[in-house]
mmCIF file of C-alpha atoms and ligand atoms in Angstrom:
data_model
loop_
_atom_site.group_PDB
_atom_site.id
_atom_site.type_symbol
_atom_site.label_atom_id
_atom_site.label_comp_id
_atom_site.label_asym_id
_atom_site.label_seq_id
_atom_site.Cartn_x
_atom_site.Cartn_y
_atom_site.Cartn_z
ATOM 1 C CA MET A 232 115.476 98.759 117.885
ATOM 2 C CA ILE A 233 114.435 102.357 118.277
ATOM 3 C CA GLY A 234 116.836 105.251 118.696
ATOM 4 C CA ASP A 235 114.294 107.691 120.034
ATOM 5 C CA GLY A 236 114.489 111.062 118.361
ATOM 6 C CA MET A 237 117.497 110.104 116.357
ATOM 7 C CA GLY A 238 118.067 112.132 113.215
ATOM 8 C CA LEU A 239 119.266 108.860 111.791
ATOM 9 C CA ALA A 240 120.241 110.336 108.458
ATOM 10 C CA GLN A 241 122.634 112.626 110.231
ATOM 11 C CA VAL A 242 123.493 110.131 112.885
ATOM 12 C CA SER A 243 124.437 107.496 110.360
ATOM 13 C CA LEU A 244 126.774 110.085 108.914
ATOM 14 C CA LEU A 245 128.224 110.603 112.345
ATOM 15 C CA PHE A 246 128.638 106.865 112.618
ATOM 16 C CA THR A 247 130.329 106.702 109.275
ATOM 17 C CA TYR A 248 132.656 109.533 110.090
ATOM 18 C CA ARG A 249 133.422 108.814 113.680
ATOM 19 C CA SER A 250 132.702 105.231 114.576
ATOM 20 C CA LYS A 251 135.372 102.597 114.657
ATOM 21 C CA GLU A 252 132.829 99.778 114.474
ATOM 22 C CA GLN A 253 130.861 101.282 111.578
ATOM 23 C CA VAL A 254 127.952 99.118 112.577
ATOM 24 C CA PHE A 255 125.484 100.808 110.273
ATOM 25 C CA ARG A 256 127.509 99.882 107.232
ATOM 26 C CA SER A 257 126.641 96.232 107.903
ATOM 27 C CA PHE A 258 122.953 96.822 107.179
ATOM 28 C CA PRO A 259 122.281 95.776 103.573
ATOM 29 C CA VAL A 260 118.887 97.518 103.367
ATOM 30 C CA VAL A 261 117.952 101.137 104.082
ATOM 31 C CA GLY A 262 114.480 102.685 103.719
ATOM 32 C CA PHE A 263 112.760 105.878 104.812
ATOM 33 C CA GLN A 264 109.630 106.265 106.920
ATOM 34 C CA LYS A 265 107.308 109.282 107.171
ATOM 35 C CA THR A 266 106.331 109.959 110.747
ATOM 36 C CA GLN A 267 103.479 112.495 110.832
ATOM 37 C CA SER A 268 100.702 111.587 113.294
ATOM 38 C CA ALA A 269 96.914 111.691 112.849
ATOM 39 C CA ASP A 270 96.723 115.273 114.068
ATOM 40 C CA ASN A 271 100.143 116.801 113.544
ATOM 41 C CA LEU A 272 102.836 116.964 110.886
ATOM 42 C CA VAL A 273 105.301 116.600 113.763
ATOM 43 C CA THR A 274 104.669 113.458 115.778
ATOM 44 C CA ASP A 275 105.433 112.897 119.425
ATOM 45 C CA SER A 276 106.859 109.626 120.757
ATOM 46 C CA ALA A 277 103.435 108.309 121.764
ATOM 47 C CA ALA A 278 101.895 108.547 118.290
ATOM 48 C CA GLY A 279 105.196 107.556 116.633
ATOM 49 C CA ALA A 280 105.573 104.426 118.737
ATOM 50 C CA THR A 281 101.865 103.606 118.388
ATOM 51 C CA ALA A 282 102.243 103.681 114.584
ATOM 52 C CA ILE A 283 105.083 101.146 114.758
ATOM 53 C CA ALA A 284 103.427 99.036 117.465
ATOM 54 C CA THR A 285 99.917 98.911 115.956
ATOM 55 C CA GLY A 286 100.008 100.035 112.315
ATOM 56 C CA VAL A 287 97.608 102.919 112.998
ATOM 57 C CA LYS A 288 98.258 106.676 112.960
ATOM 58 C CA THR A 289 96.883 108.244 116.102
ATOM 59 C CA THR A 290 96.833 111.630 117.807
ATOM 60 C CA ASN A 291 99.885 112.903 119.674
ATOM 61 C CA HIS A 292 99.943 111.744 123.327
ATOM 62 C CA SER A 293 97.849 108.600 122.611
ATOM 63 C CA ILE A 294 99.274 105.233 123.672
ATOM 64 C CA ALA A 295 98.068 102.309 121.508
ATOM 65 C CA LEU A 296 94.609 103.848 121.049
ATOM 66 C CA ASP A 297 93.326 105.093 117.702
ATOM 67 C CA ALA A 298 92.338 108.723 117.123
ATOM 68 C CA ARG A 299 88.812 107.961 118.437
ATOM 69 C CA GLY A 300 90.119 106.247 121.563
ATOM 70 C CA GLN A 301 89.571 102.623 120.474
ATOM 71 C CA VAL A 302 92.060 100.071 121.854
ATOM 72 C CA LEU A 303 94.558 98.781 119.273
ATOM 73 C CA LYS A 304 96.243 95.393 119.579
ATOM 74 C CA THR A 305 100.017 95.817 119.578
ATOM 75 C CA LEU A 306 102.642 93.734 117.809
ATOM 76 C CA LEU A 307 103.955 92.619 121.170
ATOM 77 C CA GLU A 308 100.500 91.499 122.300
ATOM 78 C CA GLU A 309 99.913 89.616 119.055
ATOM 79 C CA ALA A 310 103.355 87.984 119.155
ATOM 80 C CA SER A 311 102.605 86.712 122.677
ATOM 81 C CA GLU A 312 99.229 85.352 121.579
ATOM 82 C CA LYS A 313 100.957 83.436 118.808
ATOM 83 C CA GLY A 314 103.374 81.808 121.260
ATOM 84 C CA LEU A 315 106.431 83.967 120.679
ATOM 85 C CA SER A 316 108.352 85.356 123.627
ATOM 86 C CA THR A 317 108.413 89.149 123.991
ATOM 87 C CA GLY A 318 110.590 91.746 125.665
ATOM 88 C CA MET A 319 111.583 95.390 125.981
ATOM 89 C CA VAL A 320 114.840 97.046 127.027
ATOM 90 C CA VAL A 321 114.969 100.841 127.365
ATOM 91 C CA THR A 322 117.073 103.597 128.899
ATOM 92 C CA SER A 323 114.036 105.627 130.021
ATOM 93 C CA SER A 324 111.474 104.550 132.577
ATOM 94 C CA ILE A 325 109.621 101.455 131.326
ATOM 95 C CA VAL A 326 106.346 103.442 131.430
ATOM 96 C CA HIS A 327 107.681 106.142 129.066
ATOM 97 C CA ALA A 328 105.827 106.671 125.757
ATOM 98 C CA THR A 329 107.837 104.351 123.509
ATOM 99 C CA PRO A 330 107.748 101.153 125.610
ATOM 100 C CA ALA A 331 104.228 102.029 126.841
ATOM 101 C CA ALA A 332 102.861 101.904 123.286
ATOM 102 C CA PHE A 333 103.718 98.191 123.057
ATOM 103 C CA VAL A 334 101.913 97.026 126.235
ATOM 104 C CA ALA A 335 99.556 99.745 127.513
ATOM 105 C CA HIS A 336 96.571 101.738 126.250
ATOM 106 C CA SER A 337 96.052 105.294 127.416
ATOM 107 C CA THR A 338 94.683 108.598 126.190
ATOM 108 C CA THR A 339 97.722 110.322 127.587
ATOM 109 C CA ARG A 340 101.307 109.189 127.739
ATOM 110 C CA TYR A 341 101.834 111.131 130.968
ATOM 111 C CA HIS A 342 99.602 108.886 133.124
ATOM 112 C CA TYR A 343 102.656 106.881 134.195
ATOM 113 C CA GLU A 344 101.025 105.167 137.163
ATOM 114 C CA GLN A 345 98.074 104.095 135.034
ATOM 115 C CA ILE A 346 100.466 102.807 132.341
ATOM 116 C CA ALA A 347 102.390 100.824 134.992
ATOM 117 C CA GLU A 348 99.171 98.962 135.847
ATOM 118 C CA TYR A 349 99.301 97.288 132.434
ATOM 119 C CA PHE A 350 102.606 95.506 133.105
ATOM 120 C CA PRO A 351 101.478 92.835 135.613
ATOM 121 C CA LYS A 352 98.542 91.864 133.383
ATOM 122 C CA SER A 353 100.450 92.272 130.089
ATOM 123 C CA SER A 354 101.954 89.335 128.232
ATOM 124 C CA VAL A 355 105.504 90.747 128.115
ATOM 125 C CA ASP A 356 108.058 88.133 129.262
ATOM 126 C CA PHE A 357 111.095 90.314 129.897
ATOM 127 C CA PHE A 358 111.682 93.993 130.555
ATOM 128 C CA ILE A 359 114.525 96.191 131.718
ATOM 129 C CA GLY A 360 114.187 99.929 132.300
ATOM 130 C CA GLY A 361 113.656 102.602 134.940
ATOM 131 C CA GLY A 362 110.509 103.799 136.688
ATOM 132 C CA LYS A 363 110.242 101.561 139.750
ATOM 133 C CA LYS A 364 108.469 104.276 141.728
ATOM 134 C CA TYR A 365 105.427 104.082 139.441
ATOM 135 C CA PHE A 366 105.038 100.484 140.579
ATOM 136 C CA ASN A 367 105.605 100.629 144.316
ATOM 137 C CA ARG A 368 105.481 104.213 145.586
ATOM 138 C CA ARG A 369 102.415 105.441 143.849
ATOM 139 C CA GLU A 370 100.622 108.724 144.413
ATOM 140 C CA LYS A 371 97.267 107.700 142.993
ATOM 141 C CA ASP A 372 96.775 104.557 145.139
ATOM 142 C CA ASP A 373 98.571 102.140 147.466
ATOM 143 C CA ARG A 374 98.837 99.281 145.008
ATOM 144 C CA ASN A 375 102.157 97.455 144.996
ATOM 145 C CA LEU A 376 102.628 96.480 141.370
ATOM 146 C CA ILE A 377 105.958 94.810 142.166
ATOM 147 C CA TYR A 378 103.975 92.336 144.245
ATOM 148 C CA GLU A 379 101.448 92.025 141.406
ATOM 149 C CA LEU A 380 104.260 91.372 138.923
ATOM 150 C CA LYS A 381 105.576 88.574 141.160
ATOM 151 C CA LYS A 382 102.077 87.151 141.559
ATOM 152 C CA ASN A 383 101.870 87.042 137.768
ATOM 153 C CA GLY A 384 105.023 84.986 137.353
ATOM 154 C CA PHE A 385 107.768 87.609 137.204
ATOM 155 C CA ALA A 386 111.132 87.407 138.930
ATOM 156 C CA VAL A 387 111.632 91.084 139.823
ATOM 157 C CA TYR A 388 114.969 92.745 140.575
ATOM 158 C CA ASP A 389 116.192 96.321 140.821
ATOM 159 C CA TYR A 390 119.409 98.334 140.666
ATOM 160 C CA PHE A 391 119.254 99.108 144.359
ATOM 161 C CA HIS A 392 119.407 95.489 145.558
ATOM 162 C CA SER A 393 121.039 93.657 142.650
ATOM 163 C CA ASN A 394 123.659 94.005 139.969
ATOM 164 C CA LEU A 395 122.228 93.174 136.544
ATOM 165 C CA TYR A 396 125.559 91.651 135.509
ATOM 166 C CA ASN A 397 125.339 89.060 138.316
ATOM 167 C CA ILE A 398 121.823 87.843 137.600
ATOM 168 C CA HIS A 399 121.269 84.819 135.403
ATOM 169 C CA PRO A 400 117.544 84.899 134.678
ATOM 170 C CA SER A 401 115.795 81.577 134.305
ATOM 171 C CA ALA A 402 113.626 81.439 131.183
ATOM 172 C CA ALA A 403 111.125 79.402 133.200
ATOM 173 C CA LYS A 404 109.920 82.651 134.807
ATOM 174 C CA ARG A 405 109.199 86.074 133.375
ATOM 175 C CA PHE A 406 111.873 88.662 134.193
ATOM 176 C CA ALA A 407 111.802 92.321 135.224
ATOM 177 C CA PHE A 408 114.731 94.524 136.223
ATOM 178 C CA PHE A 409 114.353 98.166 137.255
ATOM 179 C CA THR A 410 117.422 100.258 136.458
ATOM 180 C CA ALA A 411 116.210 103.394 138.266
ATOM 181 C CA ASP A 412 113.490 104.697 140.512
ATOM 182 C CA ASN A 413 112.481 107.185 137.846
ATOM 183 C CA GLN A 414 114.599 107.956 134.753
ATOM 184 C CA PRO A 415 117.965 106.149 134.409
ATOM 185 C CA LEU A 416 121.115 108.269 134.339
ATOM 186 C CA PRO A 417 122.419 109.581 131.033
ATOM 187 C CA ALA A 418 125.233 107.582 129.397
ATOM 188 C CA MET A 419 127.556 110.520 130.192
ATOM 189 C CA GLN A 420 127.117 109.628 133.861
ATOM 190 C CA GLN A 421 128.228 106.020 133.457
ATOM 191 C CA ARG A 422 124.933 104.423 132.503
ATOM 192 C CA GLU A 423 126.053 101.510 130.349
ATOM 193 C CA TYR A 424 123.569 98.648 130.614
ATOM 194 C CA LEU A 425 121.811 98.888 127.244
ATOM 195 C CA PRO A 426 124.191 96.691 125.169
ATOM 196 C CA TYR A 427 124.464 94.017 127.873
ATOM 197 C CA ALA A 428 120.735 94.088 128.638
ATOM 198 C CA SER A 429 119.915 93.734 124.933
ATOM 199 C CA GLU A 430 122.095 90.616 124.659
ATOM 200 C CA LEU A 431 120.625 89.229 127.861
ATOM 201 C CA ALA A 432 117.141 89.822 126.439
ATOM 202 C CA VAL A 433 117.849 88.004 123.169
ATOM 203 C CA ASP A 434 119.384 85.070 125.026
ATOM 204 C CA PHE A 435 116.448 84.891 127.456
ATOM 205 C CA LEU A 436 113.759 85.223 124.790
ATOM 206 C CA LYS A 437 115.287 82.506 122.604
ATOM 207 C CA LYS A 438 115.197 80.122 125.555
ATOM 208 C CA ARG A 439 111.715 81.250 126.592
ATOM 209 C CA SER A 440 110.050 80.146 123.325
ATOM 210 C CA GLY A 441 111.091 77.914 120.447
ATOM 211 C CA LYS A 442 108.663 79.756 118.163
ATOM 212 C CA GLY A 443 110.648 82.992 117.975
ATOM 213 C CA PHE A 444 110.673 86.309 119.770
ATOM 214 C CA PHE A 445 109.842 89.999 119.515
ATOM 215 C CA LEU A 446 112.160 92.441 121.301
ATOM 216 C CA MET A 447 111.964 96.243 121.347
ATOM 217 C CA VAL A 448 115.187 97.980 122.396
ATOM 218 C CA GLU A 449 115.198 101.754 122.793
ATOM 219 C CA GLY A 450 118.066 104.198 123.165
ATOM 220 C CA SER A 451 115.611 106.512 124.875
ATOM 221 C CA GLN A 452 117.815 109.423 125.812
ATOM 222 C CA ILE A 453 119.043 110.265 122.312
ATOM 223 C CA ASP A 454 115.795 112.260 122.113
ATOM 224 C CA TRP A 455 116.479 114.050 125.384
ATOM 225 C CA ALA A 456 119.983 115.057 124.307
ATOM 226 C CA CYS A 457 118.511 116.515 121.117
ATOM 227 C CA HIS A 458 115.702 118.325 122.967
ATOM 228 C CA SER A 459 118.326 120.085 125.070
ATOM 229 C CA ASN A 460 120.621 120.554 122.055
ATOM 230 C CA GLN A 461 123.548 118.911 123.839
ATOM 231 C CA ALA A 462 125.873 117.469 121.212
ATOM 232 C CA GLU A 463 128.227 115.925 123.756
ATOM 233 C CA MET A 464 125.402 114.122 125.563
ATOM 234 C CA LEU A 465 124.083 113.013 122.168
ATOM 235 C CA LYS A 466 127.425 111.483 121.263
ATOM 236 C CA TYR A 467 127.444 109.352 124.416
ATOM 237 C CA GLU A 468 123.842 108.243 123.890
ATOM 238 C CA ILE A 469 124.475 107.347 120.264
ATOM 239 C CA LEU A 470 127.636 105.396 121.035
ATOM 240 C CA ASP A 471 125.717 103.489 123.726
ATOM 241 C CA PHE A 472 122.907 102.730 121.278
ATOM 242 C CA GLU A 473 125.404 101.734 118.609
ATOM 243 C CA LYS A 474 126.978 99.203 120.973
ATOM 244 C CA ALA A 475 123.537 97.711 121.604
ATOM 245 C CA VAL A 476 122.882 97.514 117.866
ATOM 246 C CA ALA A 477 126.287 95.872 117.351
ATOM 247 C CA ALA A 478 125.572 93.299 120.069
ATOM 248 C CA VAL A 479 122.189 92.347 118.620
ATOM 249 C CA LEU A 480 123.556 92.324 115.090
ATOM 250 C CA ARG A 481 126.296 89.922 116.167
ATOM 251 C CA LEU A 482 123.725 87.532 117.653
ATOM 252 C CA ALA A 483 121.573 87.817 114.521
ATOM 253 C CA THR A 484 124.581 87.074 112.330
ATOM 254 C CA GLU A 485 125.306 83.979 114.383
ATOM 255 C CA ASP A 486 121.804 82.516 114.249
ATOM 256 C CA GLY A 487 120.915 83.651 110.698
ATOM 257 C CA GLU A 488 117.213 83.752 111.498
ATOM 258 C CA THR A 489 116.747 87.048 113.334
ATOM 259 C CA LEU A 490 115.509 90.165 111.554
ATOM 260 C CA VAL A 491 117.010 93.354 113.012
ATOM 261 C CA ILE A 492 115.358 96.689 112.251
ATOM 262 C CA VAL A 493 116.871 99.947 113.461
ATOM 263 C CA THR A 494 114.890 103.146 113.198
ATOM 264 C CA ALA A 495 113.512 106.046 115.249
ATOM 265 C CA ASP A 496 109.985 107.145 116.058
ATOM 266 C CA HIS A 497 110.846 110.652 114.841
ATOM 267 C CA THR A 498 113.754 113.045 114.649
ATOM 268 C CA THR A 499 114.493 115.581 117.359
ATOM 269 C CA GLY A 500 116.485 118.773 117.332
ATOM 270 C CA GLY A 501 116.809 119.097 113.564
ATOM 271 C CA LEU A 502 120.456 118.158 113.716
ATOM 272 C CA GLY A 503 122.661 119.348 110.885
ATOM 273 C CA LEU A 504 126.337 118.715 110.310
ATOM 274 C CA ASN A 505 128.256 121.889 109.594
ATOM 275 C CA GLN A 506 131.888 122.194 108.545
ATOM 276 C CA GLY A 507 134.355 119.559 109.665
ATOM 277 C CA ASP A 508 136.303 117.029 107.652
ATOM 278 C CA ALA A 509 135.783 113.443 106.572
ATOM 279 C CA GLY A 510 138.010 112.127 109.327
ATOM 280 C CA ASP A 511 137.094 112.934 112.857
ATOM 281 C CA LYS A 512 135.892 116.503 113.138
ATOM 282 C CA VAL A 513 132.252 117.306 112.457
ATOM 283 C CA LYS A 514 130.368 120.269 113.821
ATOM 284 C CA PRO A 515 126.751 119.458 114.657
ATOM 285 C CA ALA A 516 124.139 122.203 114.982
ATOM 286 C CA PHE A 517 120.518 122.044 116.074
ATOM 287 C CA THR A 518 117.628 123.951 114.511
ATOM 288 C CA THR A 519 114.956 123.364 117.192
ATOM 289 C CA ASN A 520 114.346 122.126 120.742
ATOM 290 C CA GLY A 521 111.441 120.048 119.513
ATOM 291 C CA HIS A 522 110.809 117.163 117.147
ATOM 292 C CA THR A 523 110.841 117.560 113.380
ATOM 293 C CA ALA A 524 108.878 116.083 110.483
ATOM 294 C CA SER A 525 111.953 114.853 108.587
ATOM 295 C CA MET A 526 111.806 111.329 107.233
ATOM 296 C CA VAL A 527 113.575 108.744 109.350
ATOM 297 C CA PRO A 528 115.859 106.045 107.928
ATOM 298 C CA VAL A 529 115.078 102.397 108.571
ATOM 299 C CA PHE A 530 118.016 99.979 108.593
ATOM 300 C CA ALA A 531 117.249 96.281 108.149
ATOM 301 C CA TYR A 532 119.293 93.101 108.387
ATOM 302 C CA GLY A 533 118.253 89.462 108.218
ATOM 303 C CA PRO A 534 115.378 87.407 106.779
ATOM 304 C CA GLY A 535 112.781 89.713 105.207
ATOM 305 C CA ALA A 536 115.050 92.762 105.338
ATOM 306 C CA GLU A 537 114.401 93.602 101.662
ATOM 307 C CA LEU A 538 110.769 94.472 102.570
ATOM 308 C CA PHE A 539 112.083 97.579 104.325
ATOM 309 C CA ARG A 540 113.497 99.172 101.185
ATOM 310 C CA GLY A 541 111.790 102.306 99.836
ATOM 311 C CA VAL A 542 109.795 105.231 101.200
ATOM 312 C CA TYR A 543 106.692 104.518 103.273
ATOM 313 C CA GLU A 544 104.583 105.608 106.235
ATOM 314 C CA ASN A 545 105.696 104.598 109.741
ATOM 315 C CA THR A 546 102.588 102.392 110.002
ATOM 316 C CA GLU A 547 104.015 100.161 107.249
ATOM 317 C CA ILE A 548 106.778 99.022 109.606
ATOM 318 C CA TYR A 549 104.108 97.247 111.655
ATOM 319 C CA HIS A 550 102.711 95.496 108.569
ATOM 320 C CA LYS A 551 106.159 94.550 107.282
ATOM 321 C CA ILE A 552 107.118 93.027 110.643
ATOM 322 C CA ARG A 553 103.833 91.061 110.738
ATOM 323 C CA GLN A 554 104.562 89.818 107.233
ATOM 324 C CA CYS A 555 108.030 88.677 108.309
ATOM 325 C CA PHE A 556 106.555 86.846 111.301
ATOM 326 C CA GLY A 557 103.977 85.207 108.995
ATOM 327 C CA PHE A 558 101.084 86.852 110.857
ATOM 328 C CA GLU A 559 99.449 88.047 107.633
HETATM 329 MG MG1 MG B 201 111.066 107.190 123.571
HETATM 330 ZN ZN1 ZN B 202 111.078 113.945 122.263
#
C-alpha cells in the first residue's frame, strides 16, 4: 500500500498522536528505504513507483522503463504470469504515475492516453480509480478503450452510472470501476471509497485465484496535499488512507497468510511537526512545495515481514516482495 508523498516518519507521529485506531502501532516491523532515482537525488512518483514495481532505478518521468528506455517486467505482470490474481485501487486517475508503473511502459508519465492503452491488454484483474476520459473521450484518437476492456473480459462500471457500494463483482470476470472522469475528488469533499474499495479488492482477488494475489493500494492525494502545503487537506487524506490500511490489516489478521507493506514512493512537502503537545495538538509546517530526498519508512505485517527491517534502497522492496512470493 503506497501513501504517495507521505512523510511517513512524520505521518506515523501524527497517527500516534492523533489517531484513535493507532493502526501503525500494529505493524511489528519498520524499515527505511532510500528513494533517489537514477538521475536525481529527489525522485518523482514515476521513478519511485518504477523502483518498487520493477527493482530498477530509472530516470524521473519514466514508467517501468530503465534509464536507457528498455522495458522492465513489473511485479504485477510477473504475479499474473505465475497465476496470482492482481489489482490496483487508487484515489488518482488509474493512469497516474504510481499505478501506471505497475502495468504500463512509457518514457513519460504524462502520456495518459498512451498509458491507458496498456490496460485492456494488461493482465490486471481488478482496478478502481479515476481517469475514465483517457479511455473513452480521447484527444489523440477515437479508440474506445472501455469497449476494448470489455472485449478483453472486463466488467466495466463507473461512478456516473453505478454506485460502487451496490456492485457485487463476480470473480469469474475481470473488474474495472472508474471513480471519476479525470482526478477523483479530495477526501475533504466527501471522497471516501478507498477503504471499501481496498476490502472489495482483497475479497475479489482471493476468489479470483487460489494461488494468492498482488494488490497495490495508493492514497494518491496525500502527495497533492503536501505539494500545496495544505495541512487540513493532508489530514483528511491521511485519515482516509489509514482507514484503508486498517481494513486490509484486519483481513490479513483474519487469514494469517497475507503480507501487508505500507510505504511511500517518496516524501513531499518536507513536513515537520512544530510545537504542540503529546495529546491532540501538533503544528505541522512544510519546507518545500516539491518532493524531498528523506528516507521513507516501510511498515510490514504478516509472513515475511521481518525481511523489511533495516535501511535499504527502494529497489530492494521489489526483491523482498518477490522473495516472499517465492519468485526467487
Ligand atoms: Mg502517486
Ligand atoms: Zn508529487
